[in-house]
């Protein structure tokens, strides 16, 4: 997938994330402070504006770096820093990439995860977006080639990661004060992570191969 198609894919993701505000709000109301949907909506509205402008990405890395900076500048909250870091750290690891294929995406997600670890200090099992991201990284590592072929499996793994957060007790972020009362509820940030990959997958699979 070239930089222009990746830009179109991210515009699609942004629109779908904006539309996901009510469901993300609902889940953050259950275990957080209820602002996660609004935060993601704000970030992806800024991304949608950027991508609808005459901005021409030089390559895939620069595009994803710019998206991360845009999210960080517009969102605030824990997730602004966390998702902004995911994109920025991931983008820096694929410097100069002119196409996004499965290996490039895997390198992006792996480095993004490292960045999130460093930025937020949470680990797998803490009931955060990390639980969805780690699952996606693990699946992506063994795959290479066309995105349309492999993104569905990567997105499905992230979704399983979200399911797993239902059984976890939050130890970080706003949900940690709930302790065991967070049991049974999925983590909203993990849900956002899985949605992003699911929407990327939808777009990639609808693309007619060139
Ligand atoms: P806030 O916690 O500031 O209200 P949001 O509600 O927008 O921010 O985002 C909450 C989400 O951020 C959580 O569901 C979790 O997935 C994620 N999160 C919070 N802290 C961390 C962290 N240290 N590392 C990774 N993800 C985190
Ligand atoms: Mg919140």
Short mmCIF file of N, CA, C and O in Angstrom, two decimals, residues 90-194:
data_model
loop_
_atom_site.label_atom_id
_atom_site.label_comp_id
_atom_site.label_asym_id
_atom_site.label_seq_id
_atom_site.Cartn_x
_atom_site.Cartn_y
_atom_site.Cartn_z
N UNK A 90 6.15 4.37 16.45
CA UNK A 90 6.03 3.39 15.36
C UNK A 90 6.56 3.97 14.05
O UNK A 90 7.32 3.31 13.34
N UNK A 91 6.19 5.21 13.76
CA UNK A 91 6.59 5.85 12.50
C UNK A 91 8.10 5.99 12.42
O UNK A 91 8.71 5.78 11.36
N UNK A 92 8.73 6.35 13.55
CA UNK A 92 10.19 6.56 13.54
C UNK A 92 10.93 5.27 13.21
O UNK A 92 12.03 5.30 12.66
N UNK A 93 10.33 4.12 13.56
CA UNK A 93 10.98 2.83 13.32
C UNK A 93 10.89 2.39 11.85
O UNK A 93 11.59 1.47 11.44
N UNK A 94 10.03 3.04 11.07
CA UNK A 94 9.91 2.64 9.65
C UNK A 94 10.31 3.82 8.75
O UNK A 94 9.76 3.99 7.65
N UNK A 95 11.28 4.59 9.24
CA UNK A 95 11.76 5.78 8.52
C UNK A 95 12.02 5.47 7.04
O UNK A 95 12.68 4.49 6.72
N UNK A 96 11.49 6.31 6.18
CA UNK A 96 11.74 6.17 4.74
C UNK A 96 10.85 5.16 4.03
O UNK A 96 10.96 5.01 2.81
N UNK A 97 9.98 4.47 4.77
CA UNK A 97 9.13 3.45 4.13
C UNK A 97 8.19 4.08 3.10
O UNK A 97 7.47 5.02 3.42
N UNK A 98 8.22 3.57 1.89
CA UNK A 98 7.35 4.13 0.84
C UNK A 98 6.08 3.30 0.69
O UNK A 98 5.12 3.74 0.08
N UNK A 99 6.10 2.08 1.22
CA UNK A 99 4.87 1.27 1.21
C UNK A 99 4.60 0.70 2.60
O UNK A 99 5.52 0.48 3.39
N UNK A 100 3.31 0.51 2.87
CA UNK A 100 2.90 -0.17 4.10
C UNK A 100 2.49 -1.59 3.71
O UNK A 100 1.46 -1.78 3.07
N UNK A 101 3.33 -2.56 4.08
CA UNK A 101 2.94 -3.96 3.91
C UNK A 101 2.90 -4.59 5.29
O UNK A 101 3.06 -3.89 6.30
N UNK A 102 2.71 -5.90 5.37
CA UNK A 102 2.53 -6.53 6.67
C UNK A 102 3.79 -6.39 7.54
O UNK A 102 3.70 -6.13 8.75
N UNK A 103 4.97 -6.54 6.92
CA UNK A 103 6.21 -6.41 7.71
C UNK A 103 6.41 -5.00 8.24
O UNK A 103 6.86 -4.81 9.37
N UNK A 104 6.09 -4.02 7.41
CA UNK A 104 6.22 -2.62 7.84
C UNK A 104 5.24 -2.33 8.97
O UNK A 104 5.59 -1.67 9.95
N UNK A 105 4.03 -2.84 8.83
CA UNK A 105 3.02 -2.63 9.87
C UNK A 105 3.48 -3.29 11.18
O UNK A 105 3.34 -2.72 12.26
N UNK A 106 4.05 -4.48 11.07
CA UNK A 106 4.52 -5.19 12.25
C UNK A 106 5.64 -4.40 12.95
O UNK A 106 5.65 -4.25 14.18
N UNK A 107 6.57 -3.86 12.15
CA UNK A 107 7.66 -3.05 12.71
C UNK A 107 7.10 -1.80 13.38
O UNK A 107 7.55 -1.39 14.46
N UNK A 108 6.09 -1.20 12.75
CA UNK A 108 5.42 -0.01 13.29
C UNK A 108 4.77 -0.33 14.64
O UNK A 108 4.96 0.38 15.63
N UNK A 109 4.01 -1.42 14.69
CA UNK A 109 3.29 -1.77 15.92
C UNK A 109 4.26 -2.16 17.04
O UNK A 109 4.05 -1.80 18.20
N UNK A 110 5.31 -2.89 16.68
CA UNK A 110 6.30 -3.33 17.68
C UNK A 110 7.00 -2.14 18.33
O UNK A 110 7.10 -2.05 19.56
N UNK A 111 7.45 -1.20 17.49
CA UNK A 111 8.14 -0.02 18.02
C UNK A 111 7.15 0.90 18.74
O UNK A 111 7.49 1.54 19.74
N UNK A 112 5.92 0.94 18.24
CA UNK A 112 4.88 1.72 18.90
C UNK A 112 4.62 1.21 20.30
O UNK A 112 4.49 1.98 21.26
N UNK A 113 4.58 -0.10 20.43
CA UNK A 113 4.37 -0.74 21.74
C UNK A 113 5.52 -0.38 22.69
O UNK A 113 5.28 -0.02 23.86
N UNK A 114 6.75 -0.44 22.20
CA UNK A 114 7.91 -0.06 23.02
C UNK A 114 7.77 1.38 23.52
O UNK A 114 8.04 1.68 24.68
N UNK A 115 7.34 2.25 22.61
CA UNK A 115 7.15 3.66 22.96
C UNK A 115 6.09 3.82 24.05
O UNK A 115 6.27 4.61 24.98
N UNK A 116 5.01 3.06 23.93
CA UNK A 116 3.92 3.13 24.92
C UNK A 116 4.40 2.62 26.28
O UNK A 116 4.09 3.20 27.32
N UNK A 117 5.20 1.54 26.25
CA UNK A 117 5.78 1.03 27.51
C UNK A 117 6.59 2.13 28.19
O UNK A 117 6.48 2.35 29.38
N UNK A 118 7.44 2.79 27.40
CA UNK A 118 8.32 3.82 27.97
C UNK A 118 7.54 5.03 28.46
O UNK A 118 7.84 5.61 29.50
N UNK A 119 6.53 5.39 27.70
CA UNK A 119 5.77 6.61 28.01
C UNK A 119 4.89 6.43 29.25
O UNK A 119 4.82 7.29 30.10
N UNK A 120 4.21 5.26 29.32
CA UNK A 120 3.18 5.11 30.36
C UNK A 120 3.53 4.16 31.49
O UNK A 120 2.86 4.17 32.53
N UNK A 121 4.54 3.32 31.29
CA UNK A 121 4.99 2.42 32.34
C UNK A 121 4.05 1.27 32.66
O UNK A 121 4.28 0.55 33.63
N UNK A 122 3.00 1.08 31.85
CA UNK A 122 2.11 -0.06 32.10
C UNK A 122 2.67 -1.30 31.40
O UNK A 122 3.55 -1.21 30.56
N UNK A 123 2.17 -2.46 31.80
CA UNK A 123 2.65 -3.72 31.20
C UNK A 123 1.44 -4.58 30.80
O UNK A 123 0.31 -4.28 31.22
N UNK A 124 1.67 -5.64 30.03
CA UNK A 124 0.54 -6.51 29.67
C UNK A 124 -0.14 -7.03 30.94
O UNK A 124 0.51 -7.33 31.93
N UNK A 125 -1.47 -7.10 30.89
CA UNK A 125 -2.23 -7.58 32.04
C UNK A 125 -2.74 -6.47 32.94
O UNK A 125 -3.50 -6.72 33.87
N UNK A 126 -2.31 -5.23 32.66
CA UNK A 126 -2.75 -4.09 33.49
C UNK A 126 -4.11 -3.53 33.04
O UNK A 126 -4.56 -2.51 33.56
N UNK A 127 -4.72 -4.16 32.05
CA UNK A 127 -6.03 -3.72 31.55
C UNK A 127 -5.94 -2.35 30.89
O UNK A 127 -6.56 -1.38 31.32
N UNK A 128 -5.11 -2.29 29.83
CA UNK A 128 -5.00 -1.06 29.04
C UNK A 128 -4.98 -1.44 27.56
O UNK A 128 -5.06 -2.62 27.20
N UNK A 129 -4.80 -0.42 26.71
CA UNK A 129 -4.70 -0.65 25.26
C UNK A 129 -3.53 -1.56 24.93
O UNK A 129 -3.49 -2.18 23.86
N UNK A 130 -2.55 -1.66 25.85
CA UNK A 130 -1.40 -2.54 25.64
C UNK A 130 -1.86 -3.98 25.41
O UNK A 130 -1.26 -4.70 24.60
N UNK A 131 -2.91 -4.40 26.09
CA UNK A 131 -3.36 -5.79 25.97
C UNK A 131 -3.88 -6.11 24.57
O UNK A 131 -3.72 -7.23 24.08
N UNK A 132 -4.47 -5.14 23.90
CA UNK A 132 -4.89 -5.33 22.51
C UNK A 132 -3.68 -5.23 21.58
O UNK A 132 -3.54 -6.01 20.63
N UNK A 133 -2.80 -4.28 21.87
CA UNK A 133 -1.64 -4.03 21.01
C UNK A 133 -0.66 -5.20 21.04
O UNK A 133 -0.16 -5.63 19.99
N UNK A 134 -0.39 -5.74 22.22
CA UNK A 134 0.52 -6.88 22.34
C UNK A 134 0.01 -8.07 21.52
O UNK A 134 0.78 -8.73 20.83
N UNK A 135 -1.28 -8.32 21.60
CA UNK A 135 -1.87 -9.44 20.86
C UNK A 135 -1.71 -9.22 19.35
O UNK A 135 -1.37 -10.17 18.62
N UNK A 136 -1.90 -7.99 18.90
CA UNK A 136 -1.73 -7.67 17.47
C UNK A 136 -0.27 -7.83 17.06
O UNK A 136 0.02 -8.39 15.99
N UNK A 137 0.64 -7.35 17.90
CA UNK A 137 2.08 -7.45 17.59
C UNK A 137 2.48 -8.92 17.45
O UNK A 137 3.14 -9.30 16.48
N UNK A 138 2.05 -9.75 18.39
CA UNK A 138 2.43 -11.17 18.36
C UNK A 138 1.98 -11.84 17.08
O UNK A 138 2.73 -12.58 16.45
N UNK A 139 0.76 -11.56 16.66
CA UNK A 139 0.26 -12.17 15.42
C UNK A 139 1.00 -11.62 14.20
O UNK A 139 1.37 -12.37 13.30
N UNK A 140 1.26 -10.32 14.21
CA UNK A 140 1.89 -9.70 13.03
C UNK A 140 3.32 -10.19 12.82
O UNK A 140 3.79 -10.25 11.68
N UNK A 141 3.99 -10.56 13.89
CA UNK A 141 5.41 -10.95 13.80
C UNK A 141 5.66 -12.14 12.87
O UNK A 141 6.71 -12.23 12.25
N UNK A 142 4.69 -13.03 12.82
CA UNK A 142 4.91 -14.25 12.04
C UNK A 142 4.45 -14.11 10.59
O UNK A 142 4.53 -15.06 9.82
N UNK A 143 3.95 -12.92 10.22
CA UNK A 143 3.34 -12.76 8.91
C UNK A 143 4.14 -11.81 8.02
O UNK A 143 4.83 -10.91 8.52
N UNK A 144 4.04 -11.99 6.71
CA UNK A 144 4.63 -11.02 5.79
C UNK A 144 3.81 -11.01 4.51
O UNK A 144 3.08 -11.96 4.22
N UNK A 145 3.94 -9.91 3.79
CA UNK A 145 3.25 -9.80 2.51
C UNK A 145 2.10 -8.81 2.54
O UNK A 145 2.12 -7.83 3.28
N UNK A 146 1.09 -9.12 1.74
CA UNK A 146 0.00 -8.20 1.48
C UNK A 146 -0.85 -7.91 2.73
O UNK A 146 -1.23 -8.81 3.46
N UNK A 147 -1.14 -6.63 2.93
CA UNK A 147 -1.93 -6.22 4.09
C UNK A 147 -3.35 -6.78 4.07
O UNK A 147 -3.86 -7.20 5.11
N UNK A 148 -3.97 -6.77 2.91
CA UNK A 148 -5.36 -7.23 2.82
C UNK A 148 -5.47 -8.69 3.24
O UNK A 148 -6.48 -9.12 3.78
N UNK A 149 -4.39 -9.43 3.00
CA UNK A 149 -4.39 -10.85 3.36
C UNK A 149 -4.26 -11.04 4.87
O UNK A 149 -4.86 -11.95 5.44
N UNK A 150 -3.47 -10.19 5.52
CA UNK A 150 -3.11 -10.45 6.92
C UNK A 150 -3.75 -9.53 7.96
O UNK A 150 -3.82 -9.89 9.13
N UNK A 151 -4.22 -8.36 7.54
CA UNK A 151 -4.81 -7.44 8.52
C UNK A 151 -6.02 -8.04 9.25
O UNK A 151 -6.20 -7.80 10.45
N UNK A 152 -6.85 -8.84 8.58
CA UNK A 152 -7.98 -9.42 9.32
C UNK A 152 -7.53 -10.24 10.53
O UNK A 152 -8.13 -10.14 11.61
N UNK A 153 -6.47 -11.02 10.40
CA UNK A 153 -5.99 -11.84 11.52
C UNK A 153 -5.37 -10.97 12.61
O UNK A 153 -5.53 -11.23 13.82
N UNK A 154 -4.67 -9.93 12.20
CA UNK A 154 -4.04 -9.02 13.17
C UNK A 154 -5.13 -8.29 13.97
O UNK A 154 -5.07 -8.19 15.20
N UNK A 155 -6.16 -7.82 13.26
CA UNK A 155 -7.28 -7.13 13.91
C UNK A 155 -8.05 -8.07 14.84
O UNK A 155 -8.47 -7.68 15.93
N UNK A 156 -8.21 -9.32 14.39
CA UNK A 156 -8.94 -10.30 15.21
C UNK A 156 -8.18 -10.58 16.51
O UNK A 156 -8.79 -10.76 17.58
N UNK A 157 -6.85 -10.62 16.44
CA UNK A 157 -6.05 -10.84 17.65
C UNK A 157 -6.23 -9.68 18.63
O UNK A 157 -6.35 -9.90 19.84
N UNK A 158 -6.25 -8.47 18.11
CA UNK A 158 -6.44 -7.30 18.97
C UNK A 158 -7.80 -7.39 19.68
O UNK A 158 -7.93 -7.09 20.86
N UNK A 159 -8.79 -7.86 18.94
CA UNK A 159 -10.13 -8.01 19.51
C UNK A 159 -10.14 -9.05 20.63
O UNK A 159 -10.81 -8.87 21.65
N UNK A 160 -9.38 -10.12 20.43
CA UNK A 160 -9.24 -11.12 21.51
C UNK A 160 -8.56 -10.51 22.72
O UNK A 160 -8.88 -10.84 23.87
N UNK A 161 -7.61 -9.60 22.46
CA UNK A 161 -6.95 -8.88 23.54
C UNK A 161 -7.94 -8.03 24.33
O UNK A 161 -7.85 -7.95 25.56
N UNK A 162 -8.89 -7.43 23.64
CA UNK A 162 -9.94 -6.64 24.31
C UNK A 162 -10.78 -7.56 25.19
O UNK A 162 -11.07 -7.25 26.36
N UNK A 163 -11.16 -8.71 24.65
CA UNK A 163 -11.95 -9.69 25.42
C UNK A 163 -11.22 -10.08 26.69
O UNK A 163 -11.83 -10.18 27.77
N UNK A 164 -9.91 -10.29 26.56
CA UNK A 164 -9.11 -10.71 27.72
C UNK A 164 -9.09 -9.63 28.81
O UNK A 164 -8.99 -9.96 30.00
N UNK A 165 -9.23 -8.35 28.43
CA UNK A 165 -9.21 -7.29 29.46
C UNK A 165 -10.41 -7.37 30.39
O UNK A 165 -10.37 -6.85 31.50
N UNK A 166 -11.48 -8.05 29.94
CA UNK A 166 -12.66 -8.19 30.82
C UNK A 166 -12.30 -8.95 32.09
O UNK A 166 -12.90 -8.73 33.15
N UNK A 167 -11.35 -9.87 31.98
CA UNK A 167 -10.96 -10.69 33.13
C UNK A 167 -9.85 -10.06 33.95
O UNK A 167 -9.34 -10.66 34.89
N UNK A 168 -9.44 -8.84 33.59
CA UNK A 168 -8.32 -8.21 34.30
C UNK A 168 -8.81 -7.15 35.28
O UNK A 168 -9.81 -6.49 35.03
N UNK A 169 -8.06 -6.98 36.35
CA UNK A 169 -8.33 -5.92 37.32
C UNK A 169 -7.40 -4.76 36.98
O UNK A 169 -6.18 -4.94 36.87
N UNK A 170 -7.97 -3.58 36.77
CA UNK A 170 -7.17 -2.43 36.36
C UNK A 170 -6.19 -2.04 37.45
O UNK A 170 -6.56 -1.95 38.62
N UNK A 171 -4.91 -1.83 37.04
CA UNK A 171 -3.89 -1.43 38.02
C UNK A 171 -3.29 -0.09 37.64
O UNK A 171 -2.39 0.41 38.30
N UNK A 172 -3.78 0.51 36.55
CA UNK A 172 -3.23 1.79 36.09
C UNK A 172 -4.38 2.66 35.58
O UNK A 172 -5.48 2.17 35.36
N UNK A 173 -4.12 3.93 35.42
CA UNK A 173 -5.13 4.83 34.87
C UNK A 173 -6.29 5.04 35.83
O UNK A 173 -6.26 4.62 36.98
N UNK A 174 -7.36 5.65 35.31
CA UNK A 174 -8.49 6.03 36.15
C UNK A 174 -9.25 4.82 36.71
O UNK A 174 -9.88 4.90 37.76
N UNK A 175 -9.18 3.67 36.00
CA UNK A 175 -9.95 2.50 36.41
C UNK A 175 -9.35 1.82 37.64
O UNK A 175 -9.99 0.98 38.26
N UNK A 176 -8.11 2.21 38.02
CA UNK A 176 -7.46 1.45 39.10
C UNK A 176 -8.17 1.64 40.45
O UNK A 176 -8.14 0.74 41.29
N UNK A 177 -8.83 2.76 40.63
CA UNK A 177 -9.53 2.98 41.90
C UNK A 177 -10.73 2.03 42.05
O UNK A 177 -11.21 1.82 43.15
N UNK A 178 -11.18 1.46 40.93
CA UNK A 178 -12.32 0.53 40.98
C UNK A 178 -11.93 -0.85 41.48
O UNK A 178 -12.78 -1.59 41.97
N UNK A 179 -10.66 -1.20 41.34
CA UNK A 179 -10.20 -2.52 41.75
C UNK A 179 -11.03 -3.61 41.09
O UNK A 179 -11.22 -3.60 39.87
N UNK A 180 -11.55 -4.52 41.90
CA UNK A 180 -12.26 -5.68 41.35
C UNK A 180 -13.55 -5.30 40.64
O UNK A 180 -14.09 -6.10 39.86
N UNK A 181 -14.05 -4.10 40.90
CA UNK A 181 -15.29 -3.69 40.21
C UNK A 181 -15.05 -3.45 38.72
O UNK A 181 -16.00 -3.31 37.95
N UNK A 182 -13.77 -3.38 38.30
CA UNK A 182 -13.50 -3.25 36.86
C UNK A 182 -13.64 -4.60 36.15
O UNK A 182 -13.67 -4.66 34.92
N UNK A 183 -13.74 -5.68 36.91
CA UNK A 183 -13.90 -7.02 36.32
C UNK A 183 -15.20 -7.11 35.53
O UNK A 183 -16.22 -6.59 35.94
N UNK A 184 -15.12 -7.80 34.38
CA UNK A 184 -16.31 -7.98 33.55
C UNK A 184 -16.47 -6.91 32.49
O UNK A 184 -17.20 -7.10 31.52
N UNK A 185 -15.77 -5.78 32.67
CA UNK A 185 -15.85 -4.70 31.69
C UNK A 185 -14.59 -4.67 30.83
O UNK A 185 -13.49 -4.76 31.38
N UNK A 186 -14.73 -4.48 29.51
CA UNK A 186 -13.54 -4.36 28.67
C UNK A 186 -12.89 -2.99 28.87
O UNK A 186 -13.56 -2.04 29.27
N UNK A 187 -11.60 -2.89 28.58
CA UNK A 187 -10.91 -1.60 28.68
C UNK A 187 -11.20 -0.75 27.43
O UNK A 187 -11.03 -1.22 26.31
N UNK A 188 -11.65 0.48 27.61
CA UNK A 188 -12.01 1.32 26.45
C UNK A 188 -10.84 1.63 25.53
O UNK A 188 -11.01 1.67 24.30
N UNK A 189 -9.66 1.84 26.10
CA UNK A 189 -8.48 2.12 25.25
C UNK A 189 -8.12 0.90 24.40
O UNK A 189 -7.72 1.03 23.23
N UNK A 190 -8.24 -0.30 24.99
CA UNK A 190 -7.99 -1.53 24.23
C UNK A 190 -8.99 -1.64 23.09
O UNK A 190 -8.66 -2.03 21.97
N UNK A 191 -10.21 -1.23 23.38
CA UNK A 191 -11.26 -1.27 22.36
C UNK A 191 -10.91 -0.32 21.21
O UNK A 191 -11.05 -0.67 20.04
N UNK A 192 -10.43 0.87 21.54
CA UNK A 192 -10.00 1.81 20.49
C UNK A 192 -8.89 1.20 19.64
O UNK A 192 -8.89 1.33 18.41
N UNK A 193 -7.93 0.57 20.30
CA UNK A 193 -6.81 -0.05 19.57
C UNK A 193 -7.32 -1.10 18.59
O UNK A 193 -6.90 -1.14 17.43
N UNK A 194 -8.25 -1.94 19.06
CA UNK A 194 -8.80 -2.98 18.19
C UNK A 194 -9.64 -2.38 17.06
O UNK A 194 -9.61 -2.86 15.93
#
